[in-house]
Coordinates of C-alpha atoms and ligand atoms in Angstrom, one line a residue:
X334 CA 3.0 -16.3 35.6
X335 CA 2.2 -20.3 34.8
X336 CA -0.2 -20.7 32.9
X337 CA -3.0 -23.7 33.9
X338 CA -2.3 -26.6 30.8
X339 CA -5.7 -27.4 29.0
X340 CA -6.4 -31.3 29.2
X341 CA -7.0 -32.7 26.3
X342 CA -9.0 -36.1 26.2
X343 CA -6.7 -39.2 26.3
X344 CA -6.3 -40.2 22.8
X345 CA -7.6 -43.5 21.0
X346 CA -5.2 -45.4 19.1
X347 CA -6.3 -48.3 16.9
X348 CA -4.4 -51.1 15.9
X349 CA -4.8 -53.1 13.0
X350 CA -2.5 -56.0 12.8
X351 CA -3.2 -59.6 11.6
X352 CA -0.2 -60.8 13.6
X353 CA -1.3 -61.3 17.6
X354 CA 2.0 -60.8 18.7
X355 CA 2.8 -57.9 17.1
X356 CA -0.7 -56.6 17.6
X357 CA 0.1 -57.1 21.5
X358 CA 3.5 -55.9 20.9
X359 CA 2.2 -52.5 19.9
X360 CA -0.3 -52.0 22.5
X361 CA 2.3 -52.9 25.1
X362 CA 3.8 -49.9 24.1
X363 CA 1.1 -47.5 23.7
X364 CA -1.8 -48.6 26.4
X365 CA 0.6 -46.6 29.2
X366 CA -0.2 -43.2 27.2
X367 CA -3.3 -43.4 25.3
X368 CA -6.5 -46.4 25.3
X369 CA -5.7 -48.8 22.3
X370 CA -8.4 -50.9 20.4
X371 CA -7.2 -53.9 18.3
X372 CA -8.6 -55.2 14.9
X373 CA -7.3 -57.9 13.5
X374 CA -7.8 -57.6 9.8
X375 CA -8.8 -54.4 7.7
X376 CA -12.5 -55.5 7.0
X377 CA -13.0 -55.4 10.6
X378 CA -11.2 -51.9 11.2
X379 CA -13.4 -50.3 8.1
X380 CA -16.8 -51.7 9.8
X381 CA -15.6 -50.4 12.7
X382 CA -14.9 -47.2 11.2
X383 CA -18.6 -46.9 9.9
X384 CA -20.1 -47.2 13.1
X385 CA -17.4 -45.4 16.0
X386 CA -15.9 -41.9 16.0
X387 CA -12.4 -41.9 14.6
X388 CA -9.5 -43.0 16.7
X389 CA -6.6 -40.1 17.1
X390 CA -4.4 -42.6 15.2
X391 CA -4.3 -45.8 13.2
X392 CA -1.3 -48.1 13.8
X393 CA -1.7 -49.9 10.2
X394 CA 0.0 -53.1 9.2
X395 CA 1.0 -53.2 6.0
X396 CA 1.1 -56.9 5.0
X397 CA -3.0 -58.6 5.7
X398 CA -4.7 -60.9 4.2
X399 CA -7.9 -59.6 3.0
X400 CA -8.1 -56.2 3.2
X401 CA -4.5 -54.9 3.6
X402 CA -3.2 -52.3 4.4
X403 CA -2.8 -49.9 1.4
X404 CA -6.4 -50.7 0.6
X405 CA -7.6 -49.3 4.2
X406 CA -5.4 -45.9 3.7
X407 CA -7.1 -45.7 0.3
X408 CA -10.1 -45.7 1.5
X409 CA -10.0 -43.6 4.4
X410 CA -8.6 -40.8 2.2
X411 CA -11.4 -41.4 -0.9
X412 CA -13.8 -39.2 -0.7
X413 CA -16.7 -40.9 0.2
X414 CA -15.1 -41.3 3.6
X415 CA -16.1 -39.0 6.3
X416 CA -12.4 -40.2 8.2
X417 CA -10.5 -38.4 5.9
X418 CA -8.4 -36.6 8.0
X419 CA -7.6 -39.5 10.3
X420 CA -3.5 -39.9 11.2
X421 CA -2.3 -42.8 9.8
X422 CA 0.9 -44.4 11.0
X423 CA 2.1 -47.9 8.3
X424 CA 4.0 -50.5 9.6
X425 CA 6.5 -51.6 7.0
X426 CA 8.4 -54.7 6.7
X427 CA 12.0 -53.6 7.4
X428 CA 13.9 -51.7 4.4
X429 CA 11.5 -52.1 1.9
X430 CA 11.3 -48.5 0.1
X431 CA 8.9 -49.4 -2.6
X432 CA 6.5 -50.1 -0.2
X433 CA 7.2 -46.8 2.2
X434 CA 6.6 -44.5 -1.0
X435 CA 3.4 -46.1 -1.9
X436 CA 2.3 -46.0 2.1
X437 CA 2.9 -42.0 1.6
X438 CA 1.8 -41.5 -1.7
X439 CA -1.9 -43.6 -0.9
X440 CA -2.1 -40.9 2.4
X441 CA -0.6 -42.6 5.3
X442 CA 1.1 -39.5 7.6
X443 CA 4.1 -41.7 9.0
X444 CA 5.8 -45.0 8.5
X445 CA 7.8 -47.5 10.8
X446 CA 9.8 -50.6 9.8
X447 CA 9.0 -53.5 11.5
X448 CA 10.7 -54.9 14.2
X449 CA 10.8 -51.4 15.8
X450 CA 11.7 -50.5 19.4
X451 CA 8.1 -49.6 21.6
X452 CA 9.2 -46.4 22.3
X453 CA 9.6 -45.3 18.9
X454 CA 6.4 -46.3 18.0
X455 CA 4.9 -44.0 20.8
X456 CA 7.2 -41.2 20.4
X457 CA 5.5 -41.5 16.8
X458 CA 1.7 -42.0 17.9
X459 CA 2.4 -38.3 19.5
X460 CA 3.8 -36.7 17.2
X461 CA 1.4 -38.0 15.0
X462 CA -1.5 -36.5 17.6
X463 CA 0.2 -33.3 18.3
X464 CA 0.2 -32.1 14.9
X465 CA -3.6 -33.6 14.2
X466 CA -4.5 -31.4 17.5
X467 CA -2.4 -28.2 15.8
X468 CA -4.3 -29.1 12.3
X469 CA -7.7 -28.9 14.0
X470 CA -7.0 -25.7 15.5
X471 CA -5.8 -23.9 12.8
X472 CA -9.1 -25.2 10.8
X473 CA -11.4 -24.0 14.4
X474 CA -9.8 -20.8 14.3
X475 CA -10.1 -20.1 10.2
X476 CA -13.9 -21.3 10.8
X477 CA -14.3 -19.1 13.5
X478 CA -12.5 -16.3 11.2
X479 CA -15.1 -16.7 8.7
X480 CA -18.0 -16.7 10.7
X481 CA -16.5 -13.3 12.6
X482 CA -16.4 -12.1 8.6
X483 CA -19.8 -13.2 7.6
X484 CA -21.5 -11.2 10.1
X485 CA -19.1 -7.6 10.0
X486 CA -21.2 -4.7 9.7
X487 CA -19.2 -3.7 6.9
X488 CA -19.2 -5.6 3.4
X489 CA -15.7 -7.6 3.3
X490 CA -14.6 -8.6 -0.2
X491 CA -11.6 -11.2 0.5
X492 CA -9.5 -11.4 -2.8
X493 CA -6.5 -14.0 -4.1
X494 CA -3.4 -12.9 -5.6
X495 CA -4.5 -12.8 -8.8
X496 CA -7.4 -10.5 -8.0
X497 CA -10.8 -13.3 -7.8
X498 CA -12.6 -12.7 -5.2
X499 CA -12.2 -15.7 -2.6
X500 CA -15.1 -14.9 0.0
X501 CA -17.4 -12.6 -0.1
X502 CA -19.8 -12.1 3.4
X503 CA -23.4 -11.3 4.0
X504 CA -22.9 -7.5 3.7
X505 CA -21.2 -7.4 0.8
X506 CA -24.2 -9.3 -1.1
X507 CA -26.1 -6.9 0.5
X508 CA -24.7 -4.2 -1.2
X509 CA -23.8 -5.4 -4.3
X510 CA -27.5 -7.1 -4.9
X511 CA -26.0 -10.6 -5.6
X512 CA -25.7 -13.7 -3.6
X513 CA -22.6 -14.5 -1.7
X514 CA -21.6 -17.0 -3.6
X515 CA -22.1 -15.3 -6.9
X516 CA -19.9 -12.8 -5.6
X517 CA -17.2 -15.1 -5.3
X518 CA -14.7 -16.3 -8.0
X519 CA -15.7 -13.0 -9.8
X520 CA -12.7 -10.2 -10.4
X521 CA -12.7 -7.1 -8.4
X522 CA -11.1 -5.2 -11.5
X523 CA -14.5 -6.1 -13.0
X524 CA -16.7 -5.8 -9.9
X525 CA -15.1 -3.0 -8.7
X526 CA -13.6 -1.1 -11.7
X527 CA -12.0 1.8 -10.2
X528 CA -10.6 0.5 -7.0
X529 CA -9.0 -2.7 -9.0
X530 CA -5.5 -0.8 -9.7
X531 CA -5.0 0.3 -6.2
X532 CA -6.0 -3.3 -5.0
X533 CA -4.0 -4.8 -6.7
X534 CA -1.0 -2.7 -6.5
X535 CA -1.3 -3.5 -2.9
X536 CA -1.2 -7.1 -2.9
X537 CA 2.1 -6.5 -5.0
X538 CA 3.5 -5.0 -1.7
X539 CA 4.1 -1.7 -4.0
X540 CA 2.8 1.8 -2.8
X541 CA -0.4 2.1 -1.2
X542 CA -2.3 4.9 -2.2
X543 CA -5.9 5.2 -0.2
X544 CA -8.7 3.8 -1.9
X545 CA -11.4 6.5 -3.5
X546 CA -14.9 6.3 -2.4
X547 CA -17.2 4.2 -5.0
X548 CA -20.6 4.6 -5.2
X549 CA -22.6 1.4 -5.4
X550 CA -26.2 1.9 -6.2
X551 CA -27.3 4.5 -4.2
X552 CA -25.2 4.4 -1.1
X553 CA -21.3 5.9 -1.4
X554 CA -18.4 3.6 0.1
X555 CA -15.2 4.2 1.1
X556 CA -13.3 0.8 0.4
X557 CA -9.9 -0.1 2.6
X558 CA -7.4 -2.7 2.4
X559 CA -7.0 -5.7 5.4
X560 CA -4.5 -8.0 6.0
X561 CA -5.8 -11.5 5.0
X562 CA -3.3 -13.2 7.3
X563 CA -6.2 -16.0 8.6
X564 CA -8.0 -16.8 5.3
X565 CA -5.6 -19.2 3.6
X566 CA -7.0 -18.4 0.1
X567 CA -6.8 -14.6 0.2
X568 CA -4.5 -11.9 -0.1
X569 CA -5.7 -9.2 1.3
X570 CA -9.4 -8.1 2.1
X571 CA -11.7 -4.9 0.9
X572 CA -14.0 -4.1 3.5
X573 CA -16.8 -1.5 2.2
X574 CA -17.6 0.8 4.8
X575 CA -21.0 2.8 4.1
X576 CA -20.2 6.8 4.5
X577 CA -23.2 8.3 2.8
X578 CA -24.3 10.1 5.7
X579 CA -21.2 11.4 6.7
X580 CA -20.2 12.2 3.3
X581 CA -23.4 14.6 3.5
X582 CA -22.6 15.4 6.0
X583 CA -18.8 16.6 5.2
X584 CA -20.1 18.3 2.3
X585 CA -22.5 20.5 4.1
X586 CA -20.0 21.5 6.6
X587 CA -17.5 22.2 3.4
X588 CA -20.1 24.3 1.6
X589 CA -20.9 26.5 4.6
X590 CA -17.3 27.1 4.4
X591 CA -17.0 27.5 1.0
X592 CA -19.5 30.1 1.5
X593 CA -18.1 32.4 4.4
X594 CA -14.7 31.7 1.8
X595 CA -16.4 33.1 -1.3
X596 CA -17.7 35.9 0.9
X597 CA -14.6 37.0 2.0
X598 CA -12.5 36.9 -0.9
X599 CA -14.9 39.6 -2.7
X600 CA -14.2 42.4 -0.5
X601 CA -11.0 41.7 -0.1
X602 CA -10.3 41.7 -4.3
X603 CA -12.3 45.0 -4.1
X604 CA -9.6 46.0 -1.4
X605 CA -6.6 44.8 -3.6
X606 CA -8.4 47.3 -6.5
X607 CA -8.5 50.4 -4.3
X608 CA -4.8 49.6 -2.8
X609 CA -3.8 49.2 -5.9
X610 CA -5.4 52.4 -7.8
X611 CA -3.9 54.5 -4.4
X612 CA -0.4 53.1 -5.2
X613 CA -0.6 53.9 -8.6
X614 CA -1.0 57.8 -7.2
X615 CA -4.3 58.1 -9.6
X616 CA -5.6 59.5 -6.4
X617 CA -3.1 61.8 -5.6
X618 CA 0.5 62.2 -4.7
X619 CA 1.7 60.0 -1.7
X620 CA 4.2 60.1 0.8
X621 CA 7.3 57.2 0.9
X622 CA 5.8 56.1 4.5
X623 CA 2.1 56.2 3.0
X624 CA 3.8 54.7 0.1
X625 CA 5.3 52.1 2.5
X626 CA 2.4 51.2 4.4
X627 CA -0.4 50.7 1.6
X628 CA 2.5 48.1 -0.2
X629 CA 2.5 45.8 3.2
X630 CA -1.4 46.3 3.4
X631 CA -1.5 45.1 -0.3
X632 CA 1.4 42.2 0.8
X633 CA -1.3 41.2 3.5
X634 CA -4.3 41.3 1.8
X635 CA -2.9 39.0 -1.5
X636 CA -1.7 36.5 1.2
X637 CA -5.1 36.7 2.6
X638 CA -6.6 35.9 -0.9
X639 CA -4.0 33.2 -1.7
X640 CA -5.2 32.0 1.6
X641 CA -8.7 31.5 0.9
X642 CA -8.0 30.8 -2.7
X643 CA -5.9 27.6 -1.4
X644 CA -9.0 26.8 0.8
X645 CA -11.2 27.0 -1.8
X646 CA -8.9 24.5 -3.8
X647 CA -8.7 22.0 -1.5
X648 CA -12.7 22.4 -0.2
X649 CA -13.1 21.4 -3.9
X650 CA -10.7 18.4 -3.7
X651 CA -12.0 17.3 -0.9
X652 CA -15.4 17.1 -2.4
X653 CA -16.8 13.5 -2.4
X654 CA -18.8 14.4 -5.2
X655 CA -15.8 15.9 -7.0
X656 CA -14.2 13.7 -9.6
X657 CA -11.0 14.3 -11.3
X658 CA -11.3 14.5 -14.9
X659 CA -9.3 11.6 -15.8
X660 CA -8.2 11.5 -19.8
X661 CA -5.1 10.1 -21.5
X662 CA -2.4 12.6 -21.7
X663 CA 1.6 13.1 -22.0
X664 CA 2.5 14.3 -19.0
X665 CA 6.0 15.7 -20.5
X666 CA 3.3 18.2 -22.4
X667 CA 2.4 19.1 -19.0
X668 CA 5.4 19.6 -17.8
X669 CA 6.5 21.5 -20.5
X670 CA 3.9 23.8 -20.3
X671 CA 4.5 24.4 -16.9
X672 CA 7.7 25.3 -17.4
X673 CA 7.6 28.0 -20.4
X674 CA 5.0 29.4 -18.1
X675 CA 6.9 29.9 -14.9
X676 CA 10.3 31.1 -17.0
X677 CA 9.3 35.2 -16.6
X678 CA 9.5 34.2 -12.6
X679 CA 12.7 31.7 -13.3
X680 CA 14.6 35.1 -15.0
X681 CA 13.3 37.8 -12.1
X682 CA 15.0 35.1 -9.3
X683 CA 18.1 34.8 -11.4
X684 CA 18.0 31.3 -11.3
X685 CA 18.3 29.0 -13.8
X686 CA 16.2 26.3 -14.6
X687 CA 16.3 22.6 -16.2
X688 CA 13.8 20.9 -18.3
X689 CA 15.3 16.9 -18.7
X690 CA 13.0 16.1 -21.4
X691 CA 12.0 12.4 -21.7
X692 CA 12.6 10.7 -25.0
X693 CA 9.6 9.0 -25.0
X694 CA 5.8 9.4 -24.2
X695 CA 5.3 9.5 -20.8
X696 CA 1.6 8.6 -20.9
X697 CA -0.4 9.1 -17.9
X698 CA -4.3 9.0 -17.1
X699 CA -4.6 12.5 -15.3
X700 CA -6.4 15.8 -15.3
X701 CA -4.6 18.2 -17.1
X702 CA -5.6 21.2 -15.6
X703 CA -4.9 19.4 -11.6
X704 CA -1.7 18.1 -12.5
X705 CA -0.8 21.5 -13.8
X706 CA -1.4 23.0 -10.5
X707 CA 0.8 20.3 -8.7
X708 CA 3.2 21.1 -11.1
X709 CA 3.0 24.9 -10.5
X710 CA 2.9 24.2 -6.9
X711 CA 6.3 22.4 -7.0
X712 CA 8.4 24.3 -9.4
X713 CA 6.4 27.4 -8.1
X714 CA 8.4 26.7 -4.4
X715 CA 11.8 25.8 -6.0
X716 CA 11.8 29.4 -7.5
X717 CA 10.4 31.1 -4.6
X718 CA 12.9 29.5 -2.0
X719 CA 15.9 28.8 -4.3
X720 CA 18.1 32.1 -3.7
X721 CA 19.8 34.2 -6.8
X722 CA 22.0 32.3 -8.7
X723 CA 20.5 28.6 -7.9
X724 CA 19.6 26.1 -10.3
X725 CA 16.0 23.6 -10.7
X726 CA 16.1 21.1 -12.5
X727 CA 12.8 19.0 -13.7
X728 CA 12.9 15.5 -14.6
X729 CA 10.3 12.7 -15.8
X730 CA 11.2 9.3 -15.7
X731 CA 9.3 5.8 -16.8
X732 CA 9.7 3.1 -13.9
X733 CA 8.6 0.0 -13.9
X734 CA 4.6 0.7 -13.0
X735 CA 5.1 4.6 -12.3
X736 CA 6.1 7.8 -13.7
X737 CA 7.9 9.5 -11.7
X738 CA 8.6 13.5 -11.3
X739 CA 11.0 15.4 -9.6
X740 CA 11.3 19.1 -9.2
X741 CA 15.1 19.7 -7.5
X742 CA 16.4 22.9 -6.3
X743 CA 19.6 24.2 -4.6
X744 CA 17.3 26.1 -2.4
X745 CA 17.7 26.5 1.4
X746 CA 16.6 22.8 2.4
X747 CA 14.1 21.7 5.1
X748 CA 14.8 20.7 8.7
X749 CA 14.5 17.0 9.1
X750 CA 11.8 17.7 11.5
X751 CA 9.7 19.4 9.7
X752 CA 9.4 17.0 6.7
X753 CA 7.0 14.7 8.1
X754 CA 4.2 17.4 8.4
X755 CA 5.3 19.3 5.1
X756 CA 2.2 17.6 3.1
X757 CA -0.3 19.0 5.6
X758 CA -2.3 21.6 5.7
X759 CA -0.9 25.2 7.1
X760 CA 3.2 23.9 7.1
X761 CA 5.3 26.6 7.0
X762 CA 8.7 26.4 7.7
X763 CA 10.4 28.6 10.0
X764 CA 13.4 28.5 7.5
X765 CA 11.5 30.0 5.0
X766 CA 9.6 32.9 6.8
X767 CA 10.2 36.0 4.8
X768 CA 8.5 34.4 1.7
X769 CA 4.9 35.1 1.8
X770 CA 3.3 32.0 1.3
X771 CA -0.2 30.4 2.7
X772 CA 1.5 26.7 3.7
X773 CA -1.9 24.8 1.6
X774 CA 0.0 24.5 -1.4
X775 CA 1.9 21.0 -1.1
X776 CA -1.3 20.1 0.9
X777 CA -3.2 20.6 -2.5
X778 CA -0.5 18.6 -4.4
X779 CA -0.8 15.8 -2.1
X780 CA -4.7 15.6 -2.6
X781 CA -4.2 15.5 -6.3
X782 CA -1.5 13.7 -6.6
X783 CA -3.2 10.9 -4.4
X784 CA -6.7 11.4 -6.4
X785 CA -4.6 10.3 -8.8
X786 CA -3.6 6.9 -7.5
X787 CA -0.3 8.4 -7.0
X788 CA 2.3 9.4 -4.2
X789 CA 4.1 12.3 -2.9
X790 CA 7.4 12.6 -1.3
X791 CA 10.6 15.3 -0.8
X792 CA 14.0 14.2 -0.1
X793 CA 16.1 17.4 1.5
X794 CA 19.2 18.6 3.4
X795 CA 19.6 21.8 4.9
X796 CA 21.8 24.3 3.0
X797 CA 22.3 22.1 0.0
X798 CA 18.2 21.9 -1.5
X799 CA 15.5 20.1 -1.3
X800 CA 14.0 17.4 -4.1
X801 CA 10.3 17.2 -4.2
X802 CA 8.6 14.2 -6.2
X803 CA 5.5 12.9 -7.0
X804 CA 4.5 9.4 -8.9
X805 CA 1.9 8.7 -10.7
X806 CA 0.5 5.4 -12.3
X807 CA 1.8 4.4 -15.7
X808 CA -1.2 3.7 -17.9
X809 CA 0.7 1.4 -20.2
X810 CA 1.2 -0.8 -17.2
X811 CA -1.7 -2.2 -15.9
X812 CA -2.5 -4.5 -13.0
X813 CA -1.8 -8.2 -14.3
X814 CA -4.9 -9.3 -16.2
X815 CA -7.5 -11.5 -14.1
X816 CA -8.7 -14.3 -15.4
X817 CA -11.3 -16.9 -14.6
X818 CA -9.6 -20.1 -15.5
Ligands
LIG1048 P1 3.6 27.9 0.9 O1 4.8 27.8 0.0 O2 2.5 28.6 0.4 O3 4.0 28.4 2.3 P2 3.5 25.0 0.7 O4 2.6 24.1 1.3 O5 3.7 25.0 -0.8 O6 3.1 26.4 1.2 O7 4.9 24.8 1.4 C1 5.0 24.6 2.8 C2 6.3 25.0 3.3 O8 7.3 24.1 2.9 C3 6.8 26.3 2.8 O9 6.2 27.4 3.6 C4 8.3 26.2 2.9 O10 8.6 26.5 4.3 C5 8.5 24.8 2.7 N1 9.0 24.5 1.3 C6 8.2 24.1 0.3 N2 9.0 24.0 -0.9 C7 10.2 24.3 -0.5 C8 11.5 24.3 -1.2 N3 11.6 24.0 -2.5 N4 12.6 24.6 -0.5 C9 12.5 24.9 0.8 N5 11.4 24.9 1.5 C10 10.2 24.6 0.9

């Protein structure tokens, strides 16, 4: 399908030449294309100037008495002068490089060495115009940009690389209680404390963990990251989007369940207790098929709790209003930990199990008792689906702005398939069935893991294991410092 061409107004080219012959010269070869206007000294052009929209070009001789031609460009691009942006084009005498450089440096766009053939000096009129035309639009378009910005509905922070903010619109003043362009030039590691890591981590191009909410005043926001691709001076944008409501919302919804949850699990323990105390034949002698039948009640009922314990976990995680408790700490202590505590299981699989100790610190800014369960979690799986005679190992290594961990097993592996939903909620893998298990559990590592800033991931092939991983942000790293100057 053609598409119709927009006209564009015939352009104006003026001429400024002292030299009638040459001045006639060149509007011989531009009057067929575009309407040309002669001057014949630079005093006259700048008068001119003051009183007339700007031509699309200025065909400038170099050499003038008066006023020459270097003086014009320097004015034009002073500024005091609202013509600024007008396309010069120098005539040169022929060879002379001195004064080409100077033509450039002053502001002229193009030169041409006099004598020169007509068509040359047209074919470099419209260049000249074309990229004018393309200059003007890219400005229209970032204009237009920024008034579609000014007026979102949601706050839009845009930031540079090194973290200032570059334009801030009417929303955001809004909700921040400042003026726009108080806003701006400020750092969003001080504006916005806690979402200045993750920020900035993403304008690195590293991983992109999802921003928490952030509570601004009154109201609760839940921040995202844009591409800045039309703001010149920005990096990426924040955009603030108010979820108070729904966050109310969400938590109502969660606590109702929470509720039915809590409700359940009771009876159910009080079940486990009775199973239990009938197993244990305080009640009387059993027979092998009673015997039999009251274990795979018990089997169902403590996947039933596990169940709505993992619900209960993650309704907790997901709480808005839940924070994680955040403190300096060595997460080889947690690992460690971890470890001495699962061994008894470790030992009853037959499997053996690796610690890989770092040599140094491995400091992290983490909830002990959270990273603890992702750690559980993890290892907790290896032994589960690792048959007799496999081997885990554990490993904690400092990268450049991460920590990473890795729990590895020689376990049965996961279909490819299944990989990409093995982080949500109720994953189980057919593989696997046999195993009681509630399919919440790396569901629960992913939310704290990614509460933590961090990521998740599991590389795996079938019949040889599977190695599950998580990062975390290194604390003695931090985002490159911001700085006002
Ligand atoms: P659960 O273990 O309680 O079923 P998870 O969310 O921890 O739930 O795990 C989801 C599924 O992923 C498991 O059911 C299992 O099929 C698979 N899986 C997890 N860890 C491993 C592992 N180390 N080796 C093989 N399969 C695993």
């Amino acid at each position: 399908m053609s598409h119709p061409t927009r006209l564009e107004p015939s352009p104006t080219v003026w001429v400024v030449d002292d030299s009638p012959l040459d001045a006639r010269q060149a509007e011989l070869a531009l009057r067929d294309w575009c309407s040309v206007q002669i001057f014949s000294d630079g005093s006259a052009v700048l008068e001119h100037f003051s009183a007339h929209p700007a031509p699309d070009v200025l065909v400038l001789d170099w050499v003038m008495p008066g006023v020459t031609g270097i003086e014009v460009v320097q004015f034009l691009r002073s500024d005091k002068s609202p013509m600024a942006d007008v396309p010069v084009l120098l005539l040169t005498a022929r060879g002379e490089a001195q004064q080409i450089v100077e033509g450039l440096s002053a502001g002229a766009n193009d030169y041409l060495a006099k004598p020169y053939a007509p068509e040359e000096l047209r074919a470099r009129a419209q260049a000249l115009v074309r990229s004018a035309r393309l200059t003007q639009r890219a400005v229209a378009a970032e204009r237009a940009t920024r008034e579609l910005l000014a007026s979102a509905p949601d706050a839009l922070l845009a930031i540079d690389a090194t973290g200032l903010i570059s334009f801030a619109n009417e929303e955001a003043g809004r909700v921040f209680r400042m003026p726009c362009e108080t806003l701006s030039g400020q750092s969003i590691e001080r504006l916005v404390p806690s979402i200045a890591l993750g920020a900035l981590r993403r304008l690195e191009g590293q991983s992109r963990p999802p921003l928490p909410d952030v509570t601004i005043y009154d109201r609760i926001y839940a921040p995202s990251i844009r591409s800045a691709a039309a703001l010149p001076d920005s990096n990426a944008i924040i955009a603030f989007r108010d979820v108070t409501d729904r966050r109310q919302q969400d938590r109502r919804r969660l606590d109702f369940y929470s509720i039915i949850a809590h409700d359940l699990r009771s009876p159910l323990t009080g079940m486990l207790l009775r199973t239990d105390r009938l197993l244990s034949v305080k009640r009387g002698p059993l027979s092998s098929d009673a015997t039999n039948d009251l274990q795979k009640f018990m089997a169902n009922i403590q996947s039933m709790v596990g169940l709505i314990n993992g619900f209960l976990d993650l309704a907790r995680l997901e709480d808005p209003s839940s924070t994680v408790d955040a403190i300096d700490l060595d997460l080889a202590d947690v690992v460690a930990n971890t470890v001495d505590d699962l061994r008894p299981l470790v030992e009853a699989g037959k499997l053996s199990l690796e610690w890989c100790a770092p040599e140094t610190d491995i400091k992290v800014l983490g909830d002990k008792v959270r990273l603890g369960q992702v750690l559980a979690n993890l290892i907790g799986n290896a032994i589960k689906y690792t048959p007799p005679g496999g081997k885990i190992v554990v490993e904690t290594k400092l990268l450049e702005n991460l920590v990473r961990t890795t729990v590895s097993d020689t376990g049965p592996g996961i279909p490819r398939e299944a990989v990409p939903g093995l982080f949500l909620r109720f994953t189980r893998v057919p593989a696997t069935a046999g195993k009681t298990g509630t399919g919440l559990g790396l569901m629960i590592v992913r939310e704290i893991v990614e509460a933590h800033g961090g990521g998740v991931g599991v590389e795996t092939e079938l019949g040889k294991g599977s190695t599950f991983w998580f990062t975390l942000p290194r604390i003695d790293v931090r985002p490159p410092k911001v700085s006002n100057g």
